[in-house]
Amino acid sequence: MIKHLLRNQIDSDKWDACITNAPQKLPYGFSWYLDIACENWSALVLNNYAAVMPLPYKKKFGVHYLYQPFFTQQLGIFGSGATENFLKAIPEKYKFQHLHLNYKNSIEEISNYKIEDVQNLVIHPKNKKLKEDFSTHCLRNIKKANSNDLKIRAVSVDVLIKQFRENRGKEIQHLRNSNYKTLQELINALIAYKMAEVYGIFDKKENLLGGAVFVKFRQRNIFYFSSTDSHGRKNKAMYFLLDKMLKRSNSEQITWDFEGSNDENLARFYKGFGATNENYFSLKLNNLPLPLRILKR
């Protein structure tokens, strides 16, 4: 039986045990992660937490709606449960729904939902040397990076976020101060749970060229957040960092998850390291009353 529970009705220990043991191997579903990432959330729970589905929600103009929080790539059903059964169990009060399922959630047939296939790129463990799958373009840029006397060492989260905001962040208008604060809280929580490492790339003059946050959960490494500036791009800093990190885990049975992307340039960059598609579904449902239904389109 699938039950709908509000946050204060959820047993966090049982919930987190379900996320820990679920075949999805994704950290976004932990109760502490959702508490930071979501304005509010309720959930669907199968039996005694055999499977769960987070439902991040907001309320506007008196209407409850489901949304996909920033920095939470995939949610959906964690554990083993039919996607259709969970979607049918979502309360009718959520008149508008925007949900990302996860790569383990399959869909047979769902009426009323608009379904989009979202590209995610991953590198699966292989019984051969990782570099055999690197493209010629990628290998050329790694060679250039190695000639630039670059170094890698641990850095603080706030340094990377500051660099991002001063560079790529200027082009992303929808990210506000509150979103960056949430991002910092999420990364700090992941570090506290020993799931994240933060590295910076420096040149020989000790200038920070870029860096990244790597999240590791159950043999899955996630390229969670990254930053670079014009000098970093010129020195091929991100090629240097990813090459070193991938080499470090080459002997382990680890899946690398690049969290995207439908952006052609990013996809080309990740595919240069041998990444292939492991897509997931994005769902939208609009049962808002008129005229809100038209406005939300």
PDB file of C-alpha atoms in Angstrom:
ATOM      1  CA  MET A   1       0.000   0.000   0.000  1.00  0.00           C
ATOM      2  CA  ILE A   2       1.307   3.451  -0.938  1.00  0.00           C
ATOM      3  CA  LYS A   3       0.708   6.171   1.655  1.00  0.00           C
ATOM      4  CA  HIS A   4       1.106   9.931   1.326  1.00  0.00           C
ATOM      5  CA  LEU A   5       2.982  11.361   4.318  1.00  0.00           C
ATOM      6  CA  LEU A   6       3.856  14.911   5.288  1.00  0.00           C
ATOM      7  CA  ARG A   7       7.424  15.637   6.390  1.00  0.00           C
ATOM      8  CA  ASN A   8       6.599  15.479  10.106  1.00  0.00           C
ATOM      9  CA  GLN A   9       5.032  12.030   9.614  1.00  0.00           C
ATOM     10  CA  ILE A  10       8.116  10.511   7.981  1.00  0.00           C
ATOM     11  CA  ASP A  11      10.455   8.259   9.962  1.00  0.00           C
ATOM     12  CA  SER A  12      13.822   9.713   8.880  1.00  0.00           C
ATOM     13  CA  ASP A  13      15.807   6.648   9.952  1.00  0.00           C
ATOM     14  CA  LYS A  14      13.645   4.247   7.931  1.00  0.00           C
ATOM     15  CA  TRP A  15      13.562   6.685   5.026  1.00  0.00           C
ATOM     16  CA  ASP A  16      17.346   7.077   4.911  1.00  0.00           C
ATOM     17  CA  ALA A  17      17.829   3.319   5.222  1.00  0.00           C
ATOM     18  CA  CYS A  18      15.668   2.905   2.117  1.00  0.00           C
ATOM     19  CA  ILE A  19      17.759   5.483   0.205  1.00  0.00           C
ATOM     20  CA  THR A  20      21.003   3.839   1.362  1.00  0.00           C
ATOM     21  CA  ASN A  21      19.968   0.393   0.126  1.00  0.00           C
ATOM     22  CA  ALA A  22      18.044   1.419  -3.011  1.00  0.00           C
ATOM     23  CA  PRO A  23      19.386   0.251  -6.392  1.00  0.00           C
ATOM     24  CA  GLN A  24      19.446   3.863  -7.616  1.00  0.00           C
ATOM     25  CA  LYS A  25      22.693   4.735  -5.753  1.00  0.00           C
ATOM     26  CA  LEU A  26      21.849   8.453  -5.674  1.00  0.00           C
ATOM     27  CA  PRO A  27      22.302  10.732  -2.624  1.00  0.00           C
ATOM     28  CA  TYR A  28      19.626  13.289  -3.544  1.00  0.00           C
ATOM     29  CA  GLY A  29      16.878  11.346  -1.767  1.00  0.00           C
ATOM     30  CA  PHE A  30      18.253  11.448   1.780  1.00  0.00           C
ATOM     31  CA  SER A  31      15.954  13.222   4.229  1.00  0.00           C
ATOM     32  CA  TRP A  32      18.706  15.634   5.319  1.00  0.00           C
ATOM     33  CA  TYR A  33      19.459  16.486   1.672  1.00  0.00           C
ATOM     34  CA  LEU A  34      15.787  17.173   0.917  1.00  0.00           C
ATOM     35  CA  ASP A  35      15.428  19.258   4.089  1.00  0.00           C
ATOM     36  CA  ILE A  36      18.086  21.624   2.710  1.00  0.00           C
ATOM     37  CA  ALA A  37      17.215  21.524  -0.991  1.00  0.00           C
ATOM     38  CA  CYS A  38      13.415  21.840  -0.750  1.00  0.00           C
ATOM     39  CA  GLU A  39      11.185  24.625   0.472  1.00  0.00           C
ATOM     40  CA  ASN A  40       8.765  21.893   1.610  1.00  0.00           C
ATOM     41  CA  TRP A  41       8.423  18.206   0.843  1.00  0.00           C
ATOM     42  CA  SER A  42       6.013  15.382   1.451  1.00  0.00           C
ATOM     43  CA  ALA A  43       6.352  11.831   0.145  1.00  0.00           C
ATOM     44  CA  LEU A  44       4.815   8.602  -1.036  1.00  0.00           C
ATOM     45  CA  VAL A  45       5.850   5.548   0.990  1.00  0.00           C
ATOM     46  CA  LEU A  46       5.273   1.941  -0.033  1.00  0.00           C
ATOM     47  CA  ASN A  47       4.445  -0.366   2.908  1.00  0.00           C
ATOM     48  CA  ASN A  48       7.128  -0.085   5.614  1.00  0.00           C
ATOM     49  CA  TYR A  49       9.533   2.059   3.529  1.00  0.00           C
ATOM     50  CA  ALA A  50      10.106  -0.658   0.921  1.00  0.00           C
ATOM     51  CA  ALA A  51      10.160   2.141  -1.664  1.00  0.00           C
ATOM     52  CA  VAL A  52       9.726   5.906  -1.400  1.00  0.00           C
ATOM     53  CA  MET A  53       9.111   8.900  -3.638  1.00  0.00           C
ATOM     54  CA  PRO A  54       9.920  12.457  -2.454  1.00  0.00           C
ATOM     55  CA  LEU A  55       7.429  15.159  -3.452  1.00  0.00           C
ATOM     56  CA  PRO A  56       9.040  18.628  -3.201  1.00  0.00           C
ATOM     57  CA  TYR A  57       6.257  21.216  -3.200  1.00  0.00           C
ATOM     58  CA  LYS A  58       5.446  24.902  -2.969  1.00  0.00           C
ATOM     59  CA  LYS A  59       2.238  26.845  -2.574  1.00  0.00           C
ATOM     60  CA  LYS A  60       1.297  29.891  -4.646  1.00  0.00           C
ATOM     61  CA  PHE A  61      -2.043  31.669  -5.046  1.00  0.00           C
ATOM     62  CA  GLY A  62      -3.497  28.998  -2.774  1.00  0.00           C
ATOM     63  CA  VAL A  63      -2.420  26.194  -5.142  1.00  0.00           C
ATOM     64  CA  HIS A  64      -0.014  23.392  -4.178  1.00  0.00           C
ATOM     65  CA  TYR A  65       2.409  22.302  -6.891  1.00  0.00           C
ATOM     66  CA  LEU A  66       5.346  19.924  -7.242  1.00  0.00           C
ATOM     67  CA  TYR A  67       8.676  21.176  -8.518  1.00  0.00           C
ATOM     68  CA  GLN A  68      12.224  19.961  -9.126  1.00  0.00           C
ATOM     69  CA  PRO A  69      14.585  21.700  -6.668  1.00  0.00           C
ATOM     70  CA  PHE A  70      17.875  23.204  -7.774  1.00  0.00           C
ATOM     71  CA  PHE A  71      20.941  20.969  -7.297  1.00  0.00           C
ATOM     72  CA  THR A  72      18.760  17.854  -7.227  1.00  0.00           C
ATOM     73  CA  GLN A  73      19.212  16.217 -10.590  1.00  0.00           C
ATOM     74  CA  GLN A  74      17.126  13.076 -10.145  1.00  0.00           C
ATOM     75  CA  LEU A  75      14.466  12.008  -7.627  1.00  0.00           C
ATOM     76  CA  GLY A  76      11.544   9.761  -8.509  1.00  0.00           C
ATOM     77  CA  ILE A  77      11.081   6.352  -6.875  1.00  0.00           C
ATOM     78  CA  PHE A  78      13.846   4.943  -4.689  1.00  0.00           C
ATOM     79  CA  GLY A  79      13.613   1.203  -4.164  1.00  0.00           C
ATOM     80  CA  SER A  80      11.531  -1.223  -6.201  1.00  0.00           C
ATOM     81  CA  GLY A  81       8.083  -0.022  -7.143  1.00  0.00           C
ATOM     82  CA  ALA A  82       6.052   0.502 -10.306  1.00  0.00           C
ATOM     83  CA  THR A  83       6.374   4.087 -11.529  1.00  0.00           C
ATOM     84  CA  GLU A  84       2.748   4.213 -12.657  1.00  0.00           C
ATOM     85  CA  ASN A  85       1.449   3.142  -9.217  1.00  0.00           C
ATOM     86  CA  PHE A  86       3.369   5.917  -7.500  1.00  0.00           C
ATOM     87  CA  LEU A  87       2.268   8.580  -9.973  1.00  0.00           C
ATOM     88  CA  LYS A  88      -1.372   7.531  -9.561  1.00  0.00           C
ATOM     89  CA  ALA A  89      -0.951   7.867  -5.783  1.00  0.00           C
ATOM     90  CA  ILE A  90       0.114  11.530  -5.940  1.00  0.00           C
ATOM     91  CA  PRO A  91      -2.652  13.554  -4.228  1.00  0.00           C
ATOM     92  CA  GLU A  92      -4.902  15.552  -6.537  1.00  0.00           C
ATOM     93  CA  LYS A  93      -4.170  18.748  -4.592  1.00  0.00           C
ATOM     94  CA  TYR A  94      -0.875  19.013  -6.490  1.00  0.00           C
ATOM     95  CA  LYS A  95      -2.440  20.595  -9.566  1.00  0.00           C
ATOM     96  CA  PHE A  96       0.845  21.268 -11.313  1.00  0.00           C
ATOM     97  CA  GLN A  97       3.720  18.788 -11.304  1.00  0.00           C
ATOM     98  CA  HIS A  98       7.269  19.017 -12.615  1.00  0.00           C
ATOM     99  CA  LEU A  99       9.180  15.899 -11.609  1.00  0.00           C
ATOM    100  CA  HIS A 100      12.484  14.320 -12.573  1.00  0.00           C
ATOM    101  CA  LEU A 101      12.410  10.563 -12.198  1.00  0.00           C
ATOM    102  CA  ASN A 102      15.694   8.671 -11.890  1.00  0.00           C
ATOM    103  CA  TYR A 103      17.577   6.445 -14.317  1.00  0.00           C
ATOM    104  CA  LYS A 104      16.138   3.274 -12.753  1.00  0.00           C
ATOM    105  CA  ASN A 105      12.496   4.373 -13.125  1.00  0.00           C
ATOM    106  CA  SER A 106      10.876   2.987 -16.271  1.00  0.00           C
ATOM    107  CA  ILE A 107       7.657   4.217 -17.837  1.00  0.00           C
ATOM    108  CA  GLU A 108       5.141   2.074 -19.682  1.00  0.00           C
ATOM    109  CA  GLU A 109       2.238   4.435 -20.267  1.00  0.00           C
ATOM    110  CA  ILE A 110       1.196   7.524 -18.339  1.00  0.00           C
ATOM    111  CA  SER A 111      -1.784   9.564 -19.419  1.00  0.00           C
ATOM    112  CA  ASN A 112      -1.909  13.359 -18.990  1.00  0.00           C
ATOM    113  CA  TYR A 113       1.844  13.746 -18.388  1.00  0.00           C
ATOM    114  CA  LYS A 114       4.170  15.471 -20.825  1.00  0.00           C
ATOM    115  CA  ILE A 115       7.319  13.329 -20.881  1.00  0.00           C
ATOM    116  CA  GLU A 116      10.812  14.535 -21.799  1.00  0.00           C
ATOM    117  CA  ASP A 117      13.889  12.352 -22.141  1.00  0.00           C
ATOM    118  CA  VAL A 118      16.769  14.101 -20.330  1.00  0.00           C
ATOM    119  CA  GLN A 119      20.335  13.285 -21.281  1.00  0.00           C
ATOM    120  CA  ASN A 120      22.670  12.185 -18.519  1.00  0.00           C
ATOM    121  CA  LEU A 121      26.209  11.041 -19.270  1.00  0.00           C
ATOM    122  CA  VAL A 122      28.097   8.424 -17.269  1.00  0.00           C
ATOM    123  CA  ILE A 123      31.188   6.256 -17.469  1.00  0.00           C
ATOM    124  CA  HIS A 124      30.525   2.675 -16.375  1.00  0.00           C
ATOM    125  CA  PRO A 125      33.249   0.406 -14.933  1.00  0.00           C
ATOM    126  CA  LYS A 126      35.082  -1.524 -17.634  1.00  0.00           C
ATOM    127  CA  ASN A 127      37.617  -4.297 -17.779  1.00  0.00           C
ATOM    128  CA  LYS A 128      40.116  -2.207 -19.719  1.00  0.00           C
ATOM    129  CA  LYS A 129      42.124   0.979 -19.377  1.00  0.00           C
ATOM    130  CA  LEU A 130      39.888   4.037 -19.119  1.00  0.00           C
ATOM    131  CA  LYS A 131      42.052   6.114 -21.454  1.00  0.00           C
ATOM    132  CA  GLU A 132      41.252   3.796 -24.367  1.00  0.00           C
ATOM    133  CA  ASP A 133      37.865   5.542 -24.560  1.00  0.00           C
ATOM    134  CA  PHE A 134      39.243   9.110 -24.478  1.00  0.00           C
ATOM    135  CA  SER A 135      38.757  10.988 -27.748  1.00  0.00           C
ATOM    136  CA  THR A 136      41.729  12.325 -29.707  1.00  0.00           C
ATOM    137  CA  HIS A 137      40.558  15.871 -28.907  1.00  0.00           C
ATOM    138  CA  CYS A 138      40.403  15.037 -25.183  1.00  0.00           C
ATOM    139  CA  LEU A 139      43.875  13.452 -25.157  1.00  0.00           C
ATOM    140  CA  ARG A 140      45.309  16.478 -26.956  1.00  0.00           C
ATOM    141  CA  ASN A 141      43.880  18.849 -24.323  1.00  0.00           C
ATOM    142  CA  ILE A 142      45.108  16.667 -21.453  1.00  0.00           C
ATOM    143  CA  LYS A 143      48.600  16.815 -22.992  1.00  0.00           C
ATOM    144  CA  LYS A 144      48.381  20.627 -23.179  1.00  0.00           C
ATOM    145  CA  ALA A 145      47.206  20.791 -19.547  1.00  0.00           C
ATOM    146  CA  ASN A 146      50.070  18.570 -18.374  1.00  0.00           C
ATOM    147  CA  SER A 147      52.578  20.983 -19.940  1.00  0.00           C
ATOM    148  CA  ASN A 148      51.232  23.931 -17.903  1.00  0.00           C
ATOM    149  CA  ASP A 149      52.662  22.896 -14.511  1.00  0.00           C
ATOM    150  CA  LEU A 150      49.250  22.661 -12.837  1.00  0.00           C
ATOM    151  CA  LYS A 151      48.586  21.376  -9.320  1.00  0.00           C
ATOM    152  CA  ILE A 152      45.539  20.042  -7.480  1.00  0.00           C
ATOM    153  CA  ARG A 153      44.747  20.476  -3.802  1.00  0.00           C
ATOM    154  CA  ALA A 154      41.765  20.715  -1.494  1.00  0.00           C
ATOM    155  CA  VAL A 155      39.959  24.068  -1.311  1.00  0.00           C
ATOM    156  CA  SER A 156      36.966  25.465   0.538  1.00  0.00           C
ATOM    157  CA  VAL A 157      33.503  25.422  -0.998  1.00  0.00           C
ATOM    158  CA  ASP A 158      32.999  29.182  -0.700  1.00  0.00           C
ATOM    159  CA  VAL A 159      36.109  29.876  -2.835  1.00  0.00           C
ATOM    160  CA  LEU A 160      34.734  27.813  -5.723  1.00  0.00           C
ATOM    161  CA  ILE A 161      31.226  29.256  -5.467  1.00  0.00           C
ATOM    162  CA  LYS A 162      32.676  32.793  -5.468  1.00  0.00           C
ATOM    163  CA  GLN A 163      34.694  32.030  -8.594  1.00  0.00           C
ATOM    164  CA  PHE A 164      31.648  30.504 -10.296  1.00  0.00           C
ATOM    165  CA  ARG A 165      29.490  33.553  -9.535  1.00  0.00           C
ATOM    166  CA  GLU A 166      32.137  35.879 -10.968  1.00  0.00           C
ATOM    167  CA  ASN A 167      32.364  33.881 -14.207  1.00  0.00           C
ATOM    168  CA  ARG A 168      29.741  31.421 -15.477  1.00  0.00           C
ATOM    169  CA  GLY A 169      27.248  32.568 -12.860  1.00  0.00           C
ATOM    170  CA  LYS A 170      26.894  35.976 -14.518  1.00  0.00           C
ATOM    171  CA  GLU A 171      25.182  34.243 -17.429  1.00  0.00           C
ATOM    172  CA  ILE A 172      22.716  32.335 -15.220  1.00  0.00           C
ATOM    173  CA  GLN A 173      20.100  34.889 -14.230  1.00  0.00           C
ATOM    174  CA  HIS A 174      17.725  32.510 -12.427  1.00  0.00           C
ATOM    175  CA  LEU A 175      20.229  31.638  -9.666  1.00  0.00           C
ATOM    176  CA  ARG A 176      19.797  34.004  -6.710  1.00  0.00           C
ATOM    177  CA  ASN A 177      21.677  34.562  -3.456  1.00  0.00           C
ATOM    178  CA  SER A 178      19.357  32.114  -1.690  1.00  0.00           C
ATOM    179  CA  ASN A 179      20.164  29.411  -4.255  1.00  0.00           C
ATOM    180  CA  TYR A 180      23.905  29.814  -3.776  1.00  0.00           C
ATOM    181  CA  LYS A 181      23.393  29.665  -0.016  1.00  0.00           C
ATOM    182  CA  THR A 182      21.477  26.389  -0.473  1.00  0.00           C
ATOM    183  CA  LEU A 183      24.250  25.017  -2.682  1.00  0.00           C
ATOM    184  CA  GLN A 184      26.853  25.808  -0.024  1.00  0.00           C
ATOM    185  CA  GLU A 185      24.729  24.172   2.693  1.00  0.00           C
ATOM    186  CA  LEU A 186      24.243  21.049   0.564  1.00  0.00           C
ATOM    187  CA  ILE A 187      27.955  20.673  -0.153  1.00  0.00           C
ATOM    188  CA  ASN A 188      28.844  21.234   3.494  1.00  0.00           C
ATOM    189  CA  ALA A 189      26.307  18.576   4.494  1.00  0.00           C
ATOM    190  CA  LEU A 190      27.728  16.139   1.933  1.00  0.00           C
ATOM    191  CA  ILE A 191      31.211  16.788   3.336  1.00  0.00           C
ATOM    192  CA  ALA A 192      29.933  16.242   6.888  1.00  0.00           C
ATOM    193  CA  TYR A 193      28.495  12.875   5.803  1.00  0.00           C
ATOM    194  CA  LYS A 194      31.871  12.054   4.183  1.00  0.00           C
ATOM    195  CA  MET A 195      30.323  11.931   0.725  1.00  0.00           C
ATOM    196  CA  ALA A 196      32.086  14.896  -0.896  1.00  0.00           C
ATOM    197  CA  GLU A 197      35.582  16.141  -1.713  1.00  0.00           C
ATOM    198  CA  VAL A 198      36.402  19.638  -3.005  1.00  0.00           C
ATOM    199  CA  TYR A 199      39.479  20.277  -5.150  1.00  0.00           C
ATOM    200  CA  GLY A 200      40.986  23.334  -6.802  1.00  0.00           C
ATOM    201  CA  ILE A 201      43.387  23.573  -9.736  1.00  0.00           C
ATOM    202  CA  PHE A 202      46.291  26.010  -9.389  1.00  0.00           C
ATOM    203  CA  ASP A 203      48.963  27.262 -11.766  1.00  0.00           C
ATOM    204  CA  LYS A 204      52.648  27.689 -10.876  1.00  0.00           C
ATOM    205  CA  LYS A 205      51.914  31.203  -9.532  1.00  0.00           C
ATOM    206  CA  GLU A 206      49.289  29.758  -7.166  1.00  0.00           C
ATOM    207  CA  ASN A 207      46.371  31.307  -9.048  1.00  0.00           C
ATOM    208  CA  LEU A 208      43.106  29.378  -8.719  1.00  0.00           C
ATOM    209  CA  LEU A 209      42.087  28.340 -12.232  1.00  0.00           C
ATOM    210  CA  GLY A 210      39.043  26.290 -11.289  1.00  0.00           C
ATOM    211  CA  GLY A 211      37.889  23.331  -9.276  1.00  0.00           C
ATOM    212  CA  ALA A 212      35.104  20.876  -8.616  1.00  0.00           C
ATOM    213  CA  VAL A 213      33.042  19.095  -5.982  1.00  0.00           C
ATOM    214  CA  PHE A 214      33.006  15.307  -6.326  1.00  0.00           C
ATOM    215  CA  VAL A 215      30.299  13.344  -4.515  1.00  0.00           C
ATOM    216  CA  LYS A 216      30.894   9.646  -3.894  1.00  0.00           C
ATOM    217  CA  PHE A 217      28.037   7.382  -2.861  1.00  0.00           C
ATOM    218  CA  ARG A 218      28.015   3.599  -3.171  1.00  0.00           C
ATOM    219  CA  GLN A 219      30.546   3.231  -5.987  1.00  0.00           C
ATOM    220  CA  ARG A 220      29.098   6.176  -7.904  1.00  0.00           C
ATOM    221  CA  ASN A 221      31.154   9.344  -8.303  1.00  0.00           C
ATOM    222  CA  ILE A 222      29.142  12.432  -9.219  1.00  0.00           C
ATOM    223  CA  PHE A 223      30.711  15.490 -10.850  1.00  0.00           C
ATOM    224  CA  TYR A 224      28.457  17.634  -8.678  1.00  0.00           C
ATOM    225  CA  PHE A 225      29.644  21.214  -9.164  1.00  0.00           C
ATOM    226  CA  SER A 226      32.528  22.876 -10.981  1.00  0.00           C
ATOM    227  CA  SER A 227      33.989  26.291 -11.615  1.00  0.00           C
ATOM    228  CA  THR A 228      36.617  27.768 -13.890  1.00  0.00           C
ATOM    229  CA  ASP A 229      37.693  31.154 -15.204  1.00  0.00           C
ATOM    230  CA  SER A 230      39.164  32.316 -18.508  1.00  0.00           C
ATOM    231  CA  HIS A 231      42.692  31.377 -17.405  1.00  0.00           C
ATOM    232  CA  GLY A 232      41.466  27.941 -16.397  1.00  0.00           C
ATOM    233  CA  ARG A 233      39.855  27.385 -19.777  1.00  0.00           C
ATOM    234  CA  LYS A 234      43.007  28.566 -21.542  1.00  0.00           C
ATOM    235  CA  ASN A 235      45.164  26.183 -19.485  1.00  0.00           C
ATOM    236  CA  LYS A 236      42.710  23.260 -19.949  1.00  0.00           C
ATOM    237  CA  ALA A 237      42.371  23.039 -16.175  1.00  0.00           C
ATOM    238  CA  MET A 238      39.212  20.922 -16.135  1.00  0.00           C
ATOM    239  CA  TYR A 239      40.753  18.368 -18.506  1.00  0.00           C
ATOM    240  CA  PHE A 240      43.677  18.158 -16.079  1.00  0.00           C
ATOM    241  CA  LEU A 241      41.452  17.667 -13.022  1.00  0.00           C
ATOM    242  CA  LEU A 242      39.132  15.063 -14.534  1.00  0.00           C
ATOM    243  CA  ASP A 243      42.024  13.096 -16.002  1.00  0.00           C
ATOM    244  CA  LYS A 244      43.672  12.866 -12.560  1.00  0.00           C
ATOM    245  CA  MET A 245      40.424  11.976 -10.772  1.00  0.00           C
ATOM    246  CA  LEU A 246      39.456   9.326 -13.316  1.00  0.00           C
ATOM    247  CA  LYS A 247      42.931   7.779 -13.151  1.00  0.00           C
ATOM    248  CA  ARG A 248      42.685   7.636  -9.366  1.00  0.00           C
ATOM    249  CA  SER A 249      39.573   5.457  -9.556  1.00  0.00           C
ATOM    250  CA  ASN A 250      40.487   3.441 -12.658  1.00  0.00           C
ATOM    251  CA  SER A 251      41.242   0.281 -10.648  1.00  0.00           C
ATOM    252  CA  GLU A 252      37.911   0.482  -8.768  1.00  0.00           C
ATOM    253  CA  GLN A 253      34.456  -0.577  -9.950  1.00  0.00           C
ATOM    254  CA  ILE A 254      33.114   2.969  -9.956  1.00  0.00           C
ATOM    255  CA  THR A 255      30.501   4.644 -12.153  1.00  0.00           C
ATOM    256  CA  TRP A 256      31.211   8.287 -13.012  1.00  0.00           C
ATOM    257  CA  ASP A 257      28.127  10.493 -13.280  1.00  0.00           C
ATOM    258  CA  PHE A 258      28.522  13.877 -14.998  1.00  0.00           C
ATOM    259  CA  GLU A 259      25.005  15.137 -14.122  1.00  0.00           C
ATOM    260  CA  GLY A 260      23.985  16.009 -17.669  1.00  0.00           C
ATOM    261  CA  SER A 261      23.858  17.502 -20.067  1.00  0.00           C
ATOM    262  CA  ASN A 262      21.470  18.612 -22.819  1.00  0.00           C
ATOM    263  CA  ASP A 263      23.982  21.404 -23.511  1.00  0.00           C
ATOM    264  CA  GLU A 264      25.832  20.298 -26.665  1.00  0.00           C
ATOM    265  CA  ASN A 265      29.219  21.723 -25.638  1.00  0.00           C
ATOM    266  CA  LEU A 266      29.132  20.118 -22.201  1.00  0.00           C
ATOM    267  CA  ALA A 267      27.940  16.825 -23.661  1.00  0.00           C
ATOM    268  CA  ARG A 268      30.836  16.864 -26.134  1.00  0.00           C
ATOM    269  CA  PHE A 269      33.274  17.548 -23.288  1.00  0.00           C
ATOM    270  CA  TYR A 270      31.988  14.621 -21.178  1.00  0.00           C
ATOM    271  CA  LYS A 271      31.791  12.266 -24.147  1.00  0.00           C
ATOM    272  CA  GLY A 272      35.452  13.040 -24.824  1.00  0.00           C
ATOM    273  CA  PHE A 273      36.234  11.092 -21.642  1.00  0.00           C
ATOM    274  CA  GLY A 274      34.208   8.120 -22.856  1.00  0.00           C
ATOM    275  CA  ALA A 275      30.884   8.955 -21.221  1.00  0.00           C
ATOM    276  CA  THR A 276      27.701   7.423 -22.660  1.00  0.00           C
ATOM    277  CA  ASN A 277      23.993   8.079 -22.156  1.00  0.00           C
ATOM    278  CA  GLU A 278      22.111   6.959 -19.048  1.00  0.00           C
ATOM    279  CA  ASN A 279      19.006   9.079 -19.467  1.00  0.00           C
ATOM    280  CA  TYR A 280      16.069   9.728 -17.172  1.00  0.00           C
ATOM    281  CA  PHE A 281      12.562  11.136 -17.630  1.00  0.00           C
ATOM    282  CA  SER A 282      11.244  14.575 -16.771  1.00  0.00           C
ATOM    283  CA  LEU A 283       7.468  14.729 -16.281  1.00  0.00           C
ATOM    284  CA  LYS A 284       5.055  17.647 -16.362  1.00  0.00           C
ATOM    285  CA  LEU A 285       1.360  17.692 -15.534  1.00  0.00           C
ATOM    286  CA  ASN A 286      -0.778  20.826 -15.701  1.00  0.00           C
ATOM    287  CA  ASN A 287      -4.213  20.570 -14.096  1.00  0.00           C
ATOM    288  CA  LEU A 288      -4.262  24.166 -12.924  1.00  0.00           C
ATOM    289  CA  PRO A 289      -7.556  26.050 -13.146  1.00  0.00           C
ATOM    290  CA  LEU A 290      -7.923  28.617 -15.904  1.00  0.00           C
ATOM    291  CA  PRO A 291      -6.352  31.149 -16.380  1.00  0.00           C
ATOM    292  CA  LEU A 292      -3.390  29.825 -14.313  1.00  0.00           C
ATOM    293  CA  ARG A 293      -3.091  26.808 -16.642  1.00  0.00           C
ATOM    294  CA  ILE A 294      -2.424  29.068 -19.622  1.00  0.00           C
ATOM    295  CA  LEU A 295       0.023  31.271 -17.695  1.00  0.00           C
ATOM    296  CA  LYS A 296       2.029  28.279 -16.486  1.00  0.00           C
ATOM    297  CA  ARG A 297       2.538  27.062 -20.066  1.00  0.00           C
TER     298      ARG A 297
END
